Amino acid sequence: MKKTLLVILIVILGIIGFNWYQSTQTLKTANASEWDLKLVNVNHRLDSNFVPNLTTVDNGQQLDSRVVSSYEKMTTAAKSAGATLVAGSGYRSYAQQEQVLNRNIESREAKGMSATAARSDALKTVNQPGASEHQTGLAMDFLTPREQKAGSDVTQSFAKTKQGKWLAANSWKYGWILRYPENGKNSTHISYESWHFRYVGKRNASYIYHHHLTLEQYIAKISN
Ligand SMILES: [Zn+2]
């Protein structure tokens, strides 16, 4: 009996030690200048001519060709778990982002806002061109089949769907992270987006998920 307990204890300590070792190795070897850790936000903008190599996935959406295989593995696993995902919005060009922003500004002006007020209000929810992670081709906004059928845009209620829950719990296994978590706004400058996932590679995703970090916090940690 005592021997069995001892063996169990050794196994548990072994697992803890192995996980700790893996974590430290991830931090040591992670390199913020790798393509899959490309940081794009309001302080780190892309040039207007930045265009990745693109591959079309489902629903006419495109991603950086290098992340397509992990994307397909993830969506196939989700489907098997009964959480069919629909690609809502993947790669968006600089010009498309500019159009999205302009449409948002114009609709506010149409409601009577001044040009300045309309612009600053629109920028609360829409990124400036060059500051959107969608231009990297490494991010995807997901929809449920029901949302797609209804012609709906992304919604906050995605978090409560089977799809949203599955992604939040499992995407890291495929190298994807929930990019804008709840309470992450101080570092990401963007409010909670339960539908927006970003490829960072398996080891980075595992570390970020298990240590509850944002991409900005992780990059700061490995750049020290
Ligand atoms: Zn998005």
CSV table of C-alpha atoms and ligand atoms in Angstrom, one decimal:
chain,number,residue,atom,x,y,z
A,1,MET,CA,0.0,0.0,0.0
A,2,LYS,CA,2.7,2.4,1.0
A,3,LYS,CA,4.7,1.5,-2.1
A,4,THR,CA,1.7,2.3,-4.4
A,5,LEU,CA,1.4,5.7,-2.8
A,6,LEU,CA,5.0,6.4,-3.2
A,7,VAL,CA,4.8,5.4,-6.9
A,8,ILE,CA,1.8,7.7,-7.4
A,9,LEU,CA,3.6,10.6,-5.7
A,10,ILE,CA,6.7,10.1,-7.9
A,11,VAL,CA,4.5,10.1,-11.0
A,12,ILE,CA,2.7,13.3,-10.0
A,13,LEU,CA,6.0,15.0,-9.1
A,14,GLY,CA,7.3,13.8,-12.5
A,15,ILE,CA,4.4,15.3,-14.4
A,16,ILE,CA,4.7,18.6,-12.5
A,17,GLY,CA,8.4,18.7,-13.1
A,18,PHE,CA,8.0,17.9,-16.8
A,19,ASN,CA,5.4,20.7,-17.3
A,20,TRP,CA,7.6,23.1,-15.4
A,21,TYR,CA,10.5,22.2,-17.6
A,22,GLN,CA,8.5,22.6,-20.8
A,23,SER,CA,7.2,26.0,-19.7
A,24,THR,CA,10.7,27.3,-19.0
A,25,GLN,CA,11.9,25.9,-22.4
A,26,THR,CA,9.0,27.6,-24.1
A,27,LEU,CA,10.0,31.0,-22.6
A,28,LYS,CA,13.7,30.4,-23.4
A,29,THR,CA,13.3,29.5,-27.0
A,30,ALA,CA,10.3,31.6,-28.0
A,31,ASN,CA,11.3,34.4,-30.3
A,32,ALA,CA,9.1,37.5,-30.7
A,33,SER,CA,10.4,38.1,-34.2
A,34,GLU,CA,9.0,34.8,-35.5
A,35,TRP,CA,6.2,35.2,-38.0
A,36,ASP,CA,3.6,33.4,-35.9
A,37,LEU,CA,4.1,35.9,-33.0
A,38,LYS,CA,3.7,39.0,-35.3
A,39,LEU,CA,2.1,41.6,-33.0
A,40,VAL,CA,-0.4,44.0,-34.6
A,41,ASN,CA,-2.3,46.5,-32.6
A,42,VAL,CA,-2.8,50.2,-32.3
A,43,ASN,CA,0.9,50.7,-31.4
A,44,HIS,CA,2.3,48.2,-33.9
A,45,ARG,CA,0.8,48.8,-37.3
A,46,LEU,CA,1.3,47.1,-40.6
A,47,ASP,CA,2.2,48.9,-43.9
A,48,SER,CA,-0.6,49.4,-46.3
A,49,ASN,CA,1.2,47.0,-48.8
A,50,PHE,CA,1.6,44.1,-46.3
A,51,VAL,CA,-0.1,41.1,-47.8
A,52,PRO,CA,0.6,37.5,-46.7
A,53,ASN,CA,0.5,34.4,-48.9
A,54,LEU,CA,-3.2,33.5,-48.8
A,55,THR,CA,-5.3,30.4,-49.0
A,56,THR,CA,-9.1,30.3,-49.1
A,57,VAL,CA,-10.6,28.2,-46.3
A,58,ASP,CA,-14.4,27.9,-45.9
A,59,ASN,CA,-17.1,30.5,-46.5
A,60,GLY,CA,-14.8,32.3,-49.0
A,61,GLN,CA,-12.5,33.5,-46.2
A,62,GLN,CA,-8.8,33.6,-46.5
A,63,LEU,CA,-5.9,32.9,-44.1
A,64,ASP,CA,-2.1,32.9,-44.3
A,65,SER,CA,-1.3,29.7,-46.0
A,66,ARG,CA,1.0,28.6,-43.2
A,67,VAL,CA,-1.9,28.3,-40.7
A,68,VAL,CA,-4.4,26.5,-42.9
A,69,SER,CA,-3.5,23.0,-41.8
A,70,SER,CA,-3.8,23.8,-38.1
A,71,TYR,CA,-7.1,25.7,-38.9
A,72,GLU,CA,-8.5,22.6,-40.6
A,73,LYS,CA,-7.4,20.3,-37.8
A,74,MET,CA,-9.1,22.6,-35.3
A,75,THR,CA,-12.4,23.0,-37.2
A,76,THR,CA,-12.6,19.3,-37.9
A,77,ALA,CA,-12.1,18.5,-34.2
A,78,ALA,CA,-14.8,21.1,-33.3
A,79,LYS,CA,-17.2,19.5,-35.7
A,80,SER,CA,-16.6,16.1,-34.3
A,81,ALA,CA,-17.4,17.5,-30.9
A,82,GLY,CA,-20.7,18.8,-32.2
A,83,ALA,CA,-19.5,22.5,-32.5
A,84,THR,CA,-19.5,23.2,-36.2
A,85,LEU,CA,-17.7,26.5,-36.9
A,86,VAL,CA,-18.1,28.9,-39.8
A,87,ALA,CA,-15.4,31.2,-40.9
A,88,GLY,CA,-16.8,34.7,-40.5
A,89,SER,CA,-13.9,37.0,-41.3
A,90,GLY,CA,-10.3,36.0,-41.9
A,91,TYR,CA,-7.8,38.1,-43.8
A,92,ARG,CA,-8.8,41.7,-44.5
A,93,SER,CA,-6.7,44.0,-46.6
A,94,TYR,CA,-5.6,47.5,-45.5
A,95,ALA,CA,-8.1,48.9,-48.0
A,96,GLN,CA,-11.0,46.7,-46.7
A,97,GLN,CA,-10.3,47.8,-43.2
A,98,GLU,CA,-10.3,51.4,-44.4
A,99,GLN,CA,-13.7,50.8,-46.0
A,100,VAL,CA,-15.1,49.2,-42.8
A,101,LEU,CA,-14.0,52.2,-40.8
A,102,ASN,CA,-15.4,54.7,-43.3
A,103,ARG,CA,-18.7,52.9,-43.4
A,104,ASN,CA,-18.9,53.1,-39.6
A,105,ILE,CA,-18.0,56.8,-39.6
A,106,GLU,CA,-20.6,57.6,-42.3
A,107,SER,CA,-23.4,55.8,-40.6
A,108,ARG,CA,-22.7,57.8,-37.4
A,109,GLU,CA,-22.6,61.1,-39.4
A,110,ALA,CA,-25.9,60.1,-41.0
A,111,LYS,CA,-27.4,59.9,-37.5
A,112,GLY,CA,-26.3,63.5,-36.9
A,113,MET,CA,-22.8,63.2,-35.3
A,114,SER,CA,-20.1,65.7,-36.3
A,115,ALA,CA,-17.3,64.3,-38.5
A,116,THR,CA,-14.8,64.4,-35.5
A,117,ALA,CA,-17.3,62.8,-33.1
A,118,ALA,CA,-18.3,60.1,-35.6
A,119,ARG,CA,-14.6,59.2,-36.2
A,120,SER,CA,-13.7,58.9,-32.5
A,121,ASP,CA,-16.8,56.9,-31.8
A,122,ALA,CA,-16.2,54.5,-34.7
A,123,LEU,CA,-12.7,54.0,-33.5
A,124,LYS,CA,-13.9,52.6,-30.2
A,125,THR,CA,-15.0,49.4,-32.0
A,126,VAL,CA,-13.3,49.5,-35.4
A,127,ASN,CA,-9.5,49.4,-35.8
A,128,GLN,CA,-7.6,51.9,-37.9
A,129,PRO,CA,-6.3,50.5,-41.2
A,130,GLY,CA,-2.9,48.9,-40.4
A,131,ALA,CA,-3.8,48.2,-36.8
A,132,SER,CA,-6.1,45.3,-37.5
A,133,GLU,CA,-4.8,41.8,-36.8
A,134,HIS,CA,-7.0,40.6,-39.7
A,135,GLN,CA,-4.4,42.1,-42.1
A,136,THR,CA,-1.9,39.4,-41.0
A,137,GLY,CA,-4.0,36.5,-42.2
A,138,LEU,CA,-3.4,34.9,-38.8
A,139,ALA,CA,-6.8,35.7,-37.3
A,140,MET,CA,-10.3,34.4,-37.7
A,141,ASP,CA,-13.7,35.7,-36.5
A,142,PHE,CA,-16.0,32.7,-36.1
A,143,LEU,CA,-19.7,32.4,-36.5
A,144,THR,CA,-22.1,29.6,-35.6
A,145,PRO,CA,-24.0,28.0,-38.6
A,146,ARG,CA,-27.1,29.6,-37.1
A,147,GLU,CA,-25.6,33.1,-37.1
A,148,GLN,CA,-24.4,32.6,-40.7
A,149,LYS,CA,-27.9,31.5,-41.8
A,150,ALA,CA,-29.4,34.6,-40.1
A,151,GLY,CA,-26.9,36.8,-42.0
A,152,SER,CA,-25.7,37.9,-38.6
A,153,ASP,CA,-22.3,39.6,-37.9
A,154,VAL,CA,-20.2,38.4,-34.9
A,155,THR,CA,-22.0,38.7,-31.6
A,156,GLN,CA,-21.0,38.7,-27.9
A,157,SER,CA,-23.4,35.8,-27.4
A,158,PHE,CA,-20.9,33.5,-29.3
A,159,ALA,CA,-19.2,33.0,-25.9
A,160,LYS,CA,-22.3,31.1,-24.6
A,161,THR,CA,-22.6,28.9,-27.7
A,162,LYS,CA,-21.2,25.4,-27.9
A,163,GLN,CA,-18.8,26.7,-30.6
A,164,GLY,CA,-17.6,29.5,-28.4
A,165,LYS,CA,-17.1,27.3,-25.4
A,166,TRP,CA,-15.3,24.6,-27.4
A,167,LEU,CA,-12.9,27.1,-28.9
A,168,ALA,CA,-12.1,28.8,-25.6
A,169,ALA,CA,-11.2,25.5,-24.1
A,170,ASN,CA,-9.5,23.7,-27.0
A,171,SER,CA,-8.1,26.1,-29.6
A,172,TRP,CA,-4.7,26.2,-27.8
A,173,LYS,CA,-4.2,22.5,-28.6
A,174,TYR,CA,-4.0,23.5,-32.3
A,175,GLY,CA,-1.9,26.7,-31.8
A,176,TRP,CA,-4.7,29.2,-31.6
A,177,ILE,CA,-5.6,31.6,-28.8
A,178,LEU,CA,-8.5,33.7,-27.7
A,179,ARG,CA,-6.8,36.9,-28.7
A,180,TYR,CA,-9.0,39.4,-26.7
A,181,PRO,CA,-9.9,37.8,-23.4
A,182,GLU,CA,-12.1,39.3,-20.7
A,183,ASN,CA,-10.1,41.7,-18.6
A,184,GLY,CA,-7.4,41.9,-21.2
A,185,LYS,CA,-8.1,45.4,-22.4
A,186,ASN,CA,-5.3,47.1,-20.5
A,187,SER,CA,-2.7,45.3,-22.6
A,188,THR,CA,-4.6,44.6,-25.9
A,189,HIS,CA,-6.5,47.9,-26.1
A,190,ILE,CA,-9.5,45.9,-27.3
A,191,SER,CA,-12.5,44.7,-25.3
A,192,TYR,CA,-13.5,41.0,-24.9
A,193,GLU,CA,-14.1,39.3,-28.3
A,194,SER,CA,-15.3,35.8,-27.8
A,195,TRP,CA,-15.2,35.1,-31.5
A,196,HIS,CA,-11.7,36.3,-32.5
A,197,PHE,CA,-9.0,33.6,-32.5
A,198,ARG,CA,-5.4,34.0,-33.5
A,199,TYR,CA,-2.7,31.6,-34.6
A,200,VAL,CA,0.6,31.8,-32.5
A,201,GLY,CA,1.9,28.2,-32.8
A,202,LYS,CA,1.3,25.3,-30.5
A,203,ARG,CA,4.0,25.9,-27.8
A,204,ASN,CA,3.2,29.6,-27.5
A,205,ALA,CA,-0.5,28.9,-27.4
A,206,SER,CA,-0.1,26.3,-24.7
A,207,TYR,CA,1.9,28.7,-22.5
A,208,ILE,CA,-0.4,31.7,-23.1
A,209,TYR,CA,-3.5,29.5,-22.3
A,210,HIS,CA,-2.2,27.9,-19.2
A,211,HIS,CA,-0.8,31.2,-17.8
A,212,HIS,CA,-3.8,33.3,-18.7
A,213,LEU,CA,-1.8,35.9,-20.7
A,214,THR,CA,-2.6,38.1,-23.6
A,215,LEU,CA,-0.3,38.1,-26.6
A,216,GLU,CA,1.0,41.5,-25.6
A,217,GLN,CA,1.9,40.2,-22.1
A,218,TYR,CA,3.5,37.0,-23.5
A,219,ILE,CA,5.7,39.0,-26.0
A,220,ALA,CA,6.8,41.3,-23.2
A,221,LYS,CA,7.7,38.2,-21.1
A,222,ILE,CA,9.8,36.5,-23.8
A,223,SER,CA,11.4,39.8,-24.8
A,224,ASN,CA,12.9,40.4,-21.3
B,1,ZN,ZN,-11.6,39.8,-35.5
